[in-house]
XYZ file of C-alpha atoms in Angstrom:
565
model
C 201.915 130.272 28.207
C 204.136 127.589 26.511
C 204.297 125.463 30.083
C 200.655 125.507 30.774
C 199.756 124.514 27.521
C 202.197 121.762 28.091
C 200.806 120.907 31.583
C 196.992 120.240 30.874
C 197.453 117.593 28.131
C 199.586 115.238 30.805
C 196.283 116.086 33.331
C 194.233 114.751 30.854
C 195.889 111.855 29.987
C 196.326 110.768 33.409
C 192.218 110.678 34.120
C 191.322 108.919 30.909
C 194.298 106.513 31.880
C 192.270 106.436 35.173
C 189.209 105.273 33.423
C 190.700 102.903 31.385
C 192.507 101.187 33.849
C 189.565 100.751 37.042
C 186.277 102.298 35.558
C 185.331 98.762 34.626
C 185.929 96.670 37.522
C 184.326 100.218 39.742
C 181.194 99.881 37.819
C 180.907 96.566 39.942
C 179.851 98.702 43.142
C 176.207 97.822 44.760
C 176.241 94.423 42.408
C 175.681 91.228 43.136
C 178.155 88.664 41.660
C 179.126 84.840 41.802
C 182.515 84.159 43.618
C 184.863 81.338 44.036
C 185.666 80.550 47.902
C 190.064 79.896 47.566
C 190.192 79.916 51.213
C 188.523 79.845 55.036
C 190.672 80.914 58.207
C 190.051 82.882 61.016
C 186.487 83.494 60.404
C 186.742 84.550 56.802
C 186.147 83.064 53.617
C 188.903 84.039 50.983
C 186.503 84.940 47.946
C 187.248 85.797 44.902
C 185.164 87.449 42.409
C 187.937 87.762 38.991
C 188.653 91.648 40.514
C 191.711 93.167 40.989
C 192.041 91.360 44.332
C 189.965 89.029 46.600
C 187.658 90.113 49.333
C 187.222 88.496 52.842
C 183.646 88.015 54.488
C 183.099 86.696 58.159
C 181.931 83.188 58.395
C 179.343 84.665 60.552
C 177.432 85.945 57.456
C 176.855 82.477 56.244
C 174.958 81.543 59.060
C 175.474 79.421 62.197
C 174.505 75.837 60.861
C 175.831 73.514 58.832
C 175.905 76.541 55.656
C 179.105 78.046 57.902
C 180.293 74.622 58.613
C 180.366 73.183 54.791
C 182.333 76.243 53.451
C 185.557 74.923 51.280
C 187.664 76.171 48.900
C 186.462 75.789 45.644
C 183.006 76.402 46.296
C 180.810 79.083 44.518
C 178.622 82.083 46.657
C 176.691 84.920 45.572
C 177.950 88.217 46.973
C 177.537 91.759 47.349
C 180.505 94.245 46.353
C 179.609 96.838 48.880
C 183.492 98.697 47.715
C 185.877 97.787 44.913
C 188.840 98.838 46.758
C 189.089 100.108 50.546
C 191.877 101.411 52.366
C 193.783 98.360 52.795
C 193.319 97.530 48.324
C 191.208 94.986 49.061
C 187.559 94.204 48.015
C 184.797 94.623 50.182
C 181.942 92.101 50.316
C 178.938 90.632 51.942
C 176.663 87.690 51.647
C 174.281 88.891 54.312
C 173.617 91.735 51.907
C 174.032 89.476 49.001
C 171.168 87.306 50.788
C 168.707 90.519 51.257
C 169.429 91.299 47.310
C 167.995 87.654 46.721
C 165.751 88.236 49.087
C 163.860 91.214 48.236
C 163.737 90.016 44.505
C 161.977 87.148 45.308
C 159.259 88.780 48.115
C 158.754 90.943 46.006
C 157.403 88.772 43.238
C 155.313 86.584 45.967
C 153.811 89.858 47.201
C 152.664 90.973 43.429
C 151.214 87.759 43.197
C 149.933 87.510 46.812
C 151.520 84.345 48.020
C 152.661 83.690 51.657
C 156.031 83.738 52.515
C 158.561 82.038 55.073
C 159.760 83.201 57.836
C 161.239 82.890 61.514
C 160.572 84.954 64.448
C 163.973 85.924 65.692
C 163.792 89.107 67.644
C 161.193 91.253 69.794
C 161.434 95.621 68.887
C 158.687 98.185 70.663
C 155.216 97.441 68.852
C 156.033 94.003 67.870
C 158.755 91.595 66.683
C 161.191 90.733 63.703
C 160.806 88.146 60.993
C 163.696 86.531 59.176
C 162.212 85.997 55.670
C 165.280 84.373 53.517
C 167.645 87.254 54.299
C 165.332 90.022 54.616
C 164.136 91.353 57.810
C 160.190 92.322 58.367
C 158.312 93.764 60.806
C 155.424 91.750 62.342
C 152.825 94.426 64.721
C 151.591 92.501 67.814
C 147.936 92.800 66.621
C 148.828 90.673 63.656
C 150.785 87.797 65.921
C 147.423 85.692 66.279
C 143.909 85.795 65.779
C 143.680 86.332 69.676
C 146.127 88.616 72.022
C 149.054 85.818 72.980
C 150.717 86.746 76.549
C 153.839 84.233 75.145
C 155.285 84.344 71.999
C 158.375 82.376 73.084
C 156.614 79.273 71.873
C 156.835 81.009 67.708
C 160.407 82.249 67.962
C 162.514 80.038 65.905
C 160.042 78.185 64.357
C 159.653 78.355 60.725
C 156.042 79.544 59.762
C 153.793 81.433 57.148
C 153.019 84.485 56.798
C 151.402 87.104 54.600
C 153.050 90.159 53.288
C 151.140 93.275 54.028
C 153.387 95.960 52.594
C 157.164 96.645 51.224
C 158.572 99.743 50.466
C 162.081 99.145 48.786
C 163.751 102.651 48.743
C 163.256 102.420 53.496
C 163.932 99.016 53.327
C 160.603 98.117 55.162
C 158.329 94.880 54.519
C 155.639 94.650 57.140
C 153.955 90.821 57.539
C 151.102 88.815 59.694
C 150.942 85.826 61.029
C 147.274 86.643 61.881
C 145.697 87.134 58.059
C 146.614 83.613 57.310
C 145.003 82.104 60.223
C 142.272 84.187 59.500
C 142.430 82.382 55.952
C 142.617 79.361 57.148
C 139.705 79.540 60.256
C 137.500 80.645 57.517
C 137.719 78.115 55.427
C 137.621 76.006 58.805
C 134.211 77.665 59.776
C 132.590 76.814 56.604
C 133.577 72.986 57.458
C 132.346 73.362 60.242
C 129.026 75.474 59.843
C 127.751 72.704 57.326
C 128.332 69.807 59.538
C 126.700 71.771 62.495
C 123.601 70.680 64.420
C 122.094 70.914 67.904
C 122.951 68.107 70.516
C 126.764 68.018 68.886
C 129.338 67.393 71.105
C 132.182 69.923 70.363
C 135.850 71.149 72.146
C 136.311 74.802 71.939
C 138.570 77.502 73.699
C 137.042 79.917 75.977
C 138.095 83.367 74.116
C 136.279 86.019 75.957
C 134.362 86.414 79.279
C 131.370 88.756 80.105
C 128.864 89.225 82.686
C 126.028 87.348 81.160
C 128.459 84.258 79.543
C 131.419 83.206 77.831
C 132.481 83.139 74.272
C 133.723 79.566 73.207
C 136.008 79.781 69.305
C 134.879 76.546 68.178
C 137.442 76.710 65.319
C 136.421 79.150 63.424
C 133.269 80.159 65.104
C 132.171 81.550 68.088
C 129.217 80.252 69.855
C 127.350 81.764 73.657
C 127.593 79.618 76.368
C 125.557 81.579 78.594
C 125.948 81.657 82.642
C 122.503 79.570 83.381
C 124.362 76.498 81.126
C 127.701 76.478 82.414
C 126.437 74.367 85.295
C 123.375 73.124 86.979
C 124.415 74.944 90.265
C 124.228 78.506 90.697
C 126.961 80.986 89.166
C 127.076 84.566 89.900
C 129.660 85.163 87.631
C 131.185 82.830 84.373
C 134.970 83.276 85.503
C 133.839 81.294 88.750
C 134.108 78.481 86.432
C 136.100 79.267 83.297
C 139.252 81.067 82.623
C 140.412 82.510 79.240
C 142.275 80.156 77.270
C 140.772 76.778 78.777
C 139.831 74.385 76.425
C 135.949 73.234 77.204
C 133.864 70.123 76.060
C 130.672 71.964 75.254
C 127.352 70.933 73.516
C 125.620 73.107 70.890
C 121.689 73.666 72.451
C 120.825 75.748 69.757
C 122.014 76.703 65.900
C 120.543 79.199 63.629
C 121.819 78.750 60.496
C 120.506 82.015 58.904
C 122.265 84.536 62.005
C 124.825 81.696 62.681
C 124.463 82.191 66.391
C 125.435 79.150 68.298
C 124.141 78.543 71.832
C 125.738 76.179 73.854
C 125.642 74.483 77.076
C 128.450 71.769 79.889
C 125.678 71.452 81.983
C 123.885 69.561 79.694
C 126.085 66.911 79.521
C 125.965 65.789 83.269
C 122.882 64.503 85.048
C 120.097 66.664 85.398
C 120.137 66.941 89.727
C 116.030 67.775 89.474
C 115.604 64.129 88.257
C 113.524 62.609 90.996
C 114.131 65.645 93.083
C 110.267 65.115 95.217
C 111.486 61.850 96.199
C 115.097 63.032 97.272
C 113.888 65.827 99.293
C 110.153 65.108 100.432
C 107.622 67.610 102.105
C 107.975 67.816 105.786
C 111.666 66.321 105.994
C 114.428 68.532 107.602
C 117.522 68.682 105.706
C 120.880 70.933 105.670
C 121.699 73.494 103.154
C 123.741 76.395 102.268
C 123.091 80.034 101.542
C 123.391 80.998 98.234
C 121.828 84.259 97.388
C 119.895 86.938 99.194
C 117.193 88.880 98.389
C 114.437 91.195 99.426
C 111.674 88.420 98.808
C 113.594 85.911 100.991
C 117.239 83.686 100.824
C 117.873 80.782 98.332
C 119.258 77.296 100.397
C 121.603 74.738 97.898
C 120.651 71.132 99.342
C 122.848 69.795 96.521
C 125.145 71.718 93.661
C 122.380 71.939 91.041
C 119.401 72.012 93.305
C 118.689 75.078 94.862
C 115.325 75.994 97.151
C 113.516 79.350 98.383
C 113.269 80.510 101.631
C 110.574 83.226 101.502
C 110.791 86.077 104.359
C 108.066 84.714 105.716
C 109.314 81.607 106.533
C 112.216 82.638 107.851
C 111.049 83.511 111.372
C 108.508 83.338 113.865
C 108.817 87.010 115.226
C 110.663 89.169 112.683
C 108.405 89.656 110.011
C 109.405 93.467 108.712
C 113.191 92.653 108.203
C 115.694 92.361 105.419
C 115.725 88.628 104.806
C 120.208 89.398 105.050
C 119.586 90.333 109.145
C 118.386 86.792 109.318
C 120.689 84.667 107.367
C 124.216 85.699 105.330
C 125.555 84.158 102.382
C 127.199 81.236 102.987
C 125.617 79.954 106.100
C 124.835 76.736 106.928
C 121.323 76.095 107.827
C 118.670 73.510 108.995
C 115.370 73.858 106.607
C 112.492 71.944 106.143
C 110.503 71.157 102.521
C 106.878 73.026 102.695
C 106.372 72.005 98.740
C 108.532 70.786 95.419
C 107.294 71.408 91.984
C 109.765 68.991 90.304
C 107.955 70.573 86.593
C 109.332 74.235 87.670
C 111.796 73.165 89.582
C 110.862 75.111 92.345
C 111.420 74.114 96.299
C 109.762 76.078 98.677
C 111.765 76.084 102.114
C 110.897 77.053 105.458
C 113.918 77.922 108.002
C 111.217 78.819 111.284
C 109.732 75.547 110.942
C 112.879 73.962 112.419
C 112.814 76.464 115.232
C 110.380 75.815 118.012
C 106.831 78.192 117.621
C 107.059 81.178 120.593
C 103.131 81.028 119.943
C 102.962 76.990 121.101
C 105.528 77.490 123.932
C 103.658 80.491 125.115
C 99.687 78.762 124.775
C 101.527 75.900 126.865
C 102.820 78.178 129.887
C 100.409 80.568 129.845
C 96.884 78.846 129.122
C 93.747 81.174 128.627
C 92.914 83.151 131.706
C 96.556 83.070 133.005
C 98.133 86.860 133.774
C 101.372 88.176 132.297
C 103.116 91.090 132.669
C 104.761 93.174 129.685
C 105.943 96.495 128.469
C 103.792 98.501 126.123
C 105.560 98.401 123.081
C 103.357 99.920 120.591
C 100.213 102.187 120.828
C 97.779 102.415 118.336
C 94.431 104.252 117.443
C 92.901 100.666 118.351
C 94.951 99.868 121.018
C 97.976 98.466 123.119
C 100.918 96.080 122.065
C 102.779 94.500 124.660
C 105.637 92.486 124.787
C 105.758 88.766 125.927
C 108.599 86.529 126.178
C 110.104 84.783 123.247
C 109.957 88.251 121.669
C 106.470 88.124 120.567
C 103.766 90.612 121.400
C 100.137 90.616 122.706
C 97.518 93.090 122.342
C 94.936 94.565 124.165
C 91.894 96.011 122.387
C 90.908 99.466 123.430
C 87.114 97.766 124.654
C 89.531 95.696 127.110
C 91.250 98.448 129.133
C 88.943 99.803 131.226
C 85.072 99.235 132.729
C 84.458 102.847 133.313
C 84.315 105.658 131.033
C 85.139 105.531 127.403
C 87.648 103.452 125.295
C 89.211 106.325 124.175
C 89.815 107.921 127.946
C 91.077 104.776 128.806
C 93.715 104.020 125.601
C 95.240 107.722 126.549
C 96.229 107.030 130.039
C 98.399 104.586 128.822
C 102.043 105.565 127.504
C 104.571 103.260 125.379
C 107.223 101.968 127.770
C 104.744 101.758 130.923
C 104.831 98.273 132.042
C 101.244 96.337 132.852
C 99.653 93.755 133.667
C 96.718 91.552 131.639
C 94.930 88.782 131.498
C 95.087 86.289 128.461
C 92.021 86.119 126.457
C 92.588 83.989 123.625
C 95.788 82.386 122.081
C 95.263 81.838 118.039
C 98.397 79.871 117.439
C 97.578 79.422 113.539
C 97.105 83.260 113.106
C 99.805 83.743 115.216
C 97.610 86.067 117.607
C 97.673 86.632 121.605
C 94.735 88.458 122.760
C 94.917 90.207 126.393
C 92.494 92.326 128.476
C 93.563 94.634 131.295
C 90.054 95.163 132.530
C 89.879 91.560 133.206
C 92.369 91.381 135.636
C 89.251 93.249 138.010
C 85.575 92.495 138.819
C 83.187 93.964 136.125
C 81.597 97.015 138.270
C 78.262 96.584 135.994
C 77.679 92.597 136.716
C 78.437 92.780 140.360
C 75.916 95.734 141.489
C 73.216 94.086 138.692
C 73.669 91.245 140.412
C 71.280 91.999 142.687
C 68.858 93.507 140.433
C 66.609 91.395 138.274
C 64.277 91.885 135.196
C 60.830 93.329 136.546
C 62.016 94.732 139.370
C 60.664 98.205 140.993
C 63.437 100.820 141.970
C 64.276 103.599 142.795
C 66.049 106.058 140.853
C 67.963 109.134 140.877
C 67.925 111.315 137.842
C 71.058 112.355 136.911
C 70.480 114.168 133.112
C 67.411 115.633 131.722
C 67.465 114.865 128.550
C 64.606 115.821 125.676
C 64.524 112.180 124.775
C 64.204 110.781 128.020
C 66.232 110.556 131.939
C 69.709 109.398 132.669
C 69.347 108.120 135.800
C 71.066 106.343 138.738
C 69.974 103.141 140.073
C 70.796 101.969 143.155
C 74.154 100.301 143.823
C 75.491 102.751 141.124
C 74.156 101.348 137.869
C 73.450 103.536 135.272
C 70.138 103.712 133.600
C 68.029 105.136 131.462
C 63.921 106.084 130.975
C 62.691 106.279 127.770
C 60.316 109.426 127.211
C 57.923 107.078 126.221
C 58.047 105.367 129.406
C 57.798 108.408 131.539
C 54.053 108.062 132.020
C 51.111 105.713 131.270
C 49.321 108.499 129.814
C 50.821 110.431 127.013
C 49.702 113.846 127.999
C 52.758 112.800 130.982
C 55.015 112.064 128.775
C 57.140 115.113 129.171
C 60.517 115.293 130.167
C 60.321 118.524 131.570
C 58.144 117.643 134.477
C 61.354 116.328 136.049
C 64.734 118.248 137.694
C 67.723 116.658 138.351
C 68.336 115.319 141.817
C 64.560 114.000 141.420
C 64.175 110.318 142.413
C 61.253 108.190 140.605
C 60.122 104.778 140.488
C 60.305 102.740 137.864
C 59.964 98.915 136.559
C 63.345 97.324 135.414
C 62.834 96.076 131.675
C 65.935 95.067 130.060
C 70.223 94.790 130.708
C 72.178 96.540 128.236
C 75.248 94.767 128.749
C 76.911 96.170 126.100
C 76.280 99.788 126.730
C 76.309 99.118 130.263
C 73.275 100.350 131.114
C 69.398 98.878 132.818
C 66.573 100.337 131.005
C 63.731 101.243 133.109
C 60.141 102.622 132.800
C 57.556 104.384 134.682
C 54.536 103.544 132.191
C 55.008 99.803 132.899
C 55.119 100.518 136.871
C 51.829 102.370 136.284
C 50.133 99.900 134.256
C 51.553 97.324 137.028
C 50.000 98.948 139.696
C 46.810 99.418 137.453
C 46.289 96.231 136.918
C 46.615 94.991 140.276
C 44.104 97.879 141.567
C 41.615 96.556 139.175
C 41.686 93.157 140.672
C 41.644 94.174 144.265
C 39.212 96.885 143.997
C 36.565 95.819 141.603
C 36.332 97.202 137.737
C 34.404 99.671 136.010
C 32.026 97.270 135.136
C 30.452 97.150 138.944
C 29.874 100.977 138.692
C 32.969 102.140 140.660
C 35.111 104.739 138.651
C 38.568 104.223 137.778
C 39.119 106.887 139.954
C 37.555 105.593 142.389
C 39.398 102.767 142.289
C 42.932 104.234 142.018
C 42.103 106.069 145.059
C 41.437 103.207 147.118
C 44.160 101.558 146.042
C 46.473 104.895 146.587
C 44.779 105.237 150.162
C 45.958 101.803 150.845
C 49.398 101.979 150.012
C 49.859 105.048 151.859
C 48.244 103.716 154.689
């Protein structure tokens, strides 16, 4: 009892001793204070800050620049006491810590008030980089670098620049800045400069800042204005990064400017020479010049005769003999070609080319070895319901009408005993070198059948005839020689009581008067009733008239009596 009552007094003694000897200079801990430098060697500054003992802090900490390289004894330095006493009973401090202290006070107060602060680009971590601001280290996101994504950033690093704080959060230690928010500030109040002093036919530089199909954005410093692919350049451009690249730096000039939507349209072709200037009397109809493919299409192939001035080839004119093909069988992109100028429309500045007109026309060549009546010989490329197609040399094609195959028999009997691929002769009818047409005939290559035997029968004549069909309209009949005719009923008999075809048989043979060549049914059209009244008349005047009291019958039979006699 008696020696622990003794013992806890001296215990207690001993702390409160404790606390009145170091609790003063311990309450010091995670302060900042002002020191006196007494010494620098080896890479430490002696510094003392009226403790117990001095404290040493790398040289490092004050920086690599003339700050390190002024240190002397005697001088006077804000630090931090990170420990009053460490295992050595010595003081440990820190002036990098010291710095941040100073630091954070200050950004702090600049980012209640919104001001811009400082800083240096030192370092690059995932998502973005590191800012130096005074002491304190920020974080600056890639998306807030620049207004636009920037491939380099070594060109920032090291420099001192502004930027704006976007958040802090003292208890983690985090302050998050941009770069971008102030340029934003200060392209707005850029644009509004430039906005009021905007208007079309200004001549401006701008930065190409984004490329599409249709055009290119320029940032004219603080606006963006279209600069669409038709007025990047007076030749043809399929697509804008042909002839601008992201980044480049343009001369461009503003076409139009809506001040109410703020769209800017703007053109570089419009500030060379317009090509189509006195284009009819650089290129004039008729004249033969070289060009390159440009562009194909399904309507025909555009030809550039100059960059800027482009003309049409329509399929059409792009040959003599292939008129049902792609107009990219003919020509390909690229090509050089030999055209010649059918018609220029300097107002739309339209040029209408023709590439077959520098070839030589199949249609001429053939007219001038093959003249009309001339035979040629061909394959049957076609068949149709009006007849034959066949080919001729310099790959174009004649025809042969169905009416032109054959003499005998029907069109249609003659068009199918002819098959594609057979190979035939023909004569040439007609050559229409304009339409482009070759007309041949097949049944001209032999005697017409019809002309030769009526050759020898004329108009008036009396034959005789061979029925061949008993019709109820009248006699097909065959003539002599092999002509085909054909008797009317109502030329069957003078009287009409006679008039009957059924008084006849076939295999009957009759006489009758020739009245008329049906060349184009091929057929002589003869009559009995104009025989009869032939012979009539001529009985009359050999053998008197009713008048003199002899009966016609009389008279007929005289005149029958005679000729059988």
């Amino acid at each position: 009892m008696t020696q622990a009552a003794e013992t806890a007094p001296v215990v207690e003694d001993f702390e409160a001793l404790f606390n009145e000897t170091f609790g003063e200079e311990a309450s010091f801990e995670g302060q900042v204070l002002t020191g006196t430098i007494i010494g620098v060697e080896n890479d430490f500054a002696m510094v003392d800050v009226g403790l117990k003992s001095e404290g040493r802090i790398p040289l490092k900490e004050f920086g690599f620049g003339e700050e390190a390289q002024k240190l002397s004894a005697g001088d006077t330095v804000d630090v931090f006491v990170e420990r009053y006493e460490n295992k050595d009973g010595t003081v440990v401090l820190s002036r990098e810590k010291a710095k941040r202290e100073e630091a954070w006070k200050n950004l702090e107060k600049q980012f209640e008030a919104q001001e811009r602060v400082n800083g240096v680009i030192f370092g690059r971590v995932k998502g973005g980089f590191t800012v130096d601001l005074n002491g304190a280290v920020a974080f600056l996101p890639g998306s807030q670098v620049d207004i636009r994504p920037v491939r380099d950033v070594t060109p920032l690093m090291g420099n001192a620049q502004p930027f704006q704080i976007l958040k802090m959060d003292r208890q983690r230690g985090n302050i998050v800045v941009s770069r971008r928010a102030v340029l934003e500030e200060a392209r707005a109040e850029a644009r509004g400069d430039l906005i009021k002093g905007l208007e079309e036919g200004q001549i401006l530089d701008g930065v190409v800042k984004n490329i599409t199909d249709y055009g290119a954005f320029i940032d004219l410093g603080g606006i963006d204005g279209l600069l669409h692919v038709t007025d990047i350049a007076w030749r043809r451009i399929a697509h804008p990064s042909e002839a601008l690249q992201i980044g480049e730096t343009v001369k461009v000039q503003v076409i139009r400017f809506n001040s109410d939507t703020q769209r800017i349209s703007l053109g570089m072709k419009q500030l060379e020479a317009d090509p189509w200037e006195g284009v009819d009397g650089k290129y004039p109809v008729d004249g033969k010049f070289s060009g390159r493919v440009t562009n194909i299409t399904d309507y025909g192939a555009f030809v550039e005769l100059e960059p800027g001035v482009e003309g049409l080839v329509h399929v059409s004119e792009m040959s003599w003999t292939k008129k049902n093909v792609h107009p990219g069988k003919i020509v390909s992109t690229s090509q050089e070609v030999e055209v010649m100028v059918l018609d220029v429309d300097p107002v739309k500045r339209r040029i209408s080319l023709g590439l077959k007109q520098c070839l030589a026309n199949p249609w001429d060549a053939f007219l001038a070895e093959h003249p009309q009546g001339s035979e040629v010989e061909g394959e049957i490329k076609n068949i149709t319901e009006f007849g034959l197609f066949i080919g001729l040399n310099g790959e174009i094609d004649g025809m042969v009408h169905m009416s032109d195959l054959a003499w005998e028999g029907t069109p249609e009997e003659a068009l199918a005993s002819f098959n594609k691929g057979d190979v035939v002769k023909a004569r040439v009818l007609d050559v229409d070198v304009e339409k482009e047409r070759i007309s041949l005939g097949i049944k001209q290559l032999s005697e017409d059948p019809f002309e030769s035997a009526a050759g020898d029968i004329k108009k008036n004549q009396v034959v005789t005839c061979t029925i061949t069909a008993v019709e109820e309209n009248g006699l097909e009949v065959e003539v002599e020689g092999g002509l085909t005719g054909y008797i009317r009923r109502g030329d069957l008999a003078r009287d009409r009581g006679d008039q009957r075809t059924d008084r006849f048989n076939e295999g009957d043979k009759v006489d009758a008067k020739v009245t008329q060549f049906d060349k184009k049914n091929r057929k002589v059209s003869l009559s009995v009733k104009a025989l009869e009244v032939e012979e009539e008349k001529k009985a009359m005047a050999e053998y008197g008239s009713s008048d003199s009291g002899a009966s016609l019958g009389d008279i007929l039979g005289a005149a029958l009596e005679k000729k059988k006699d």
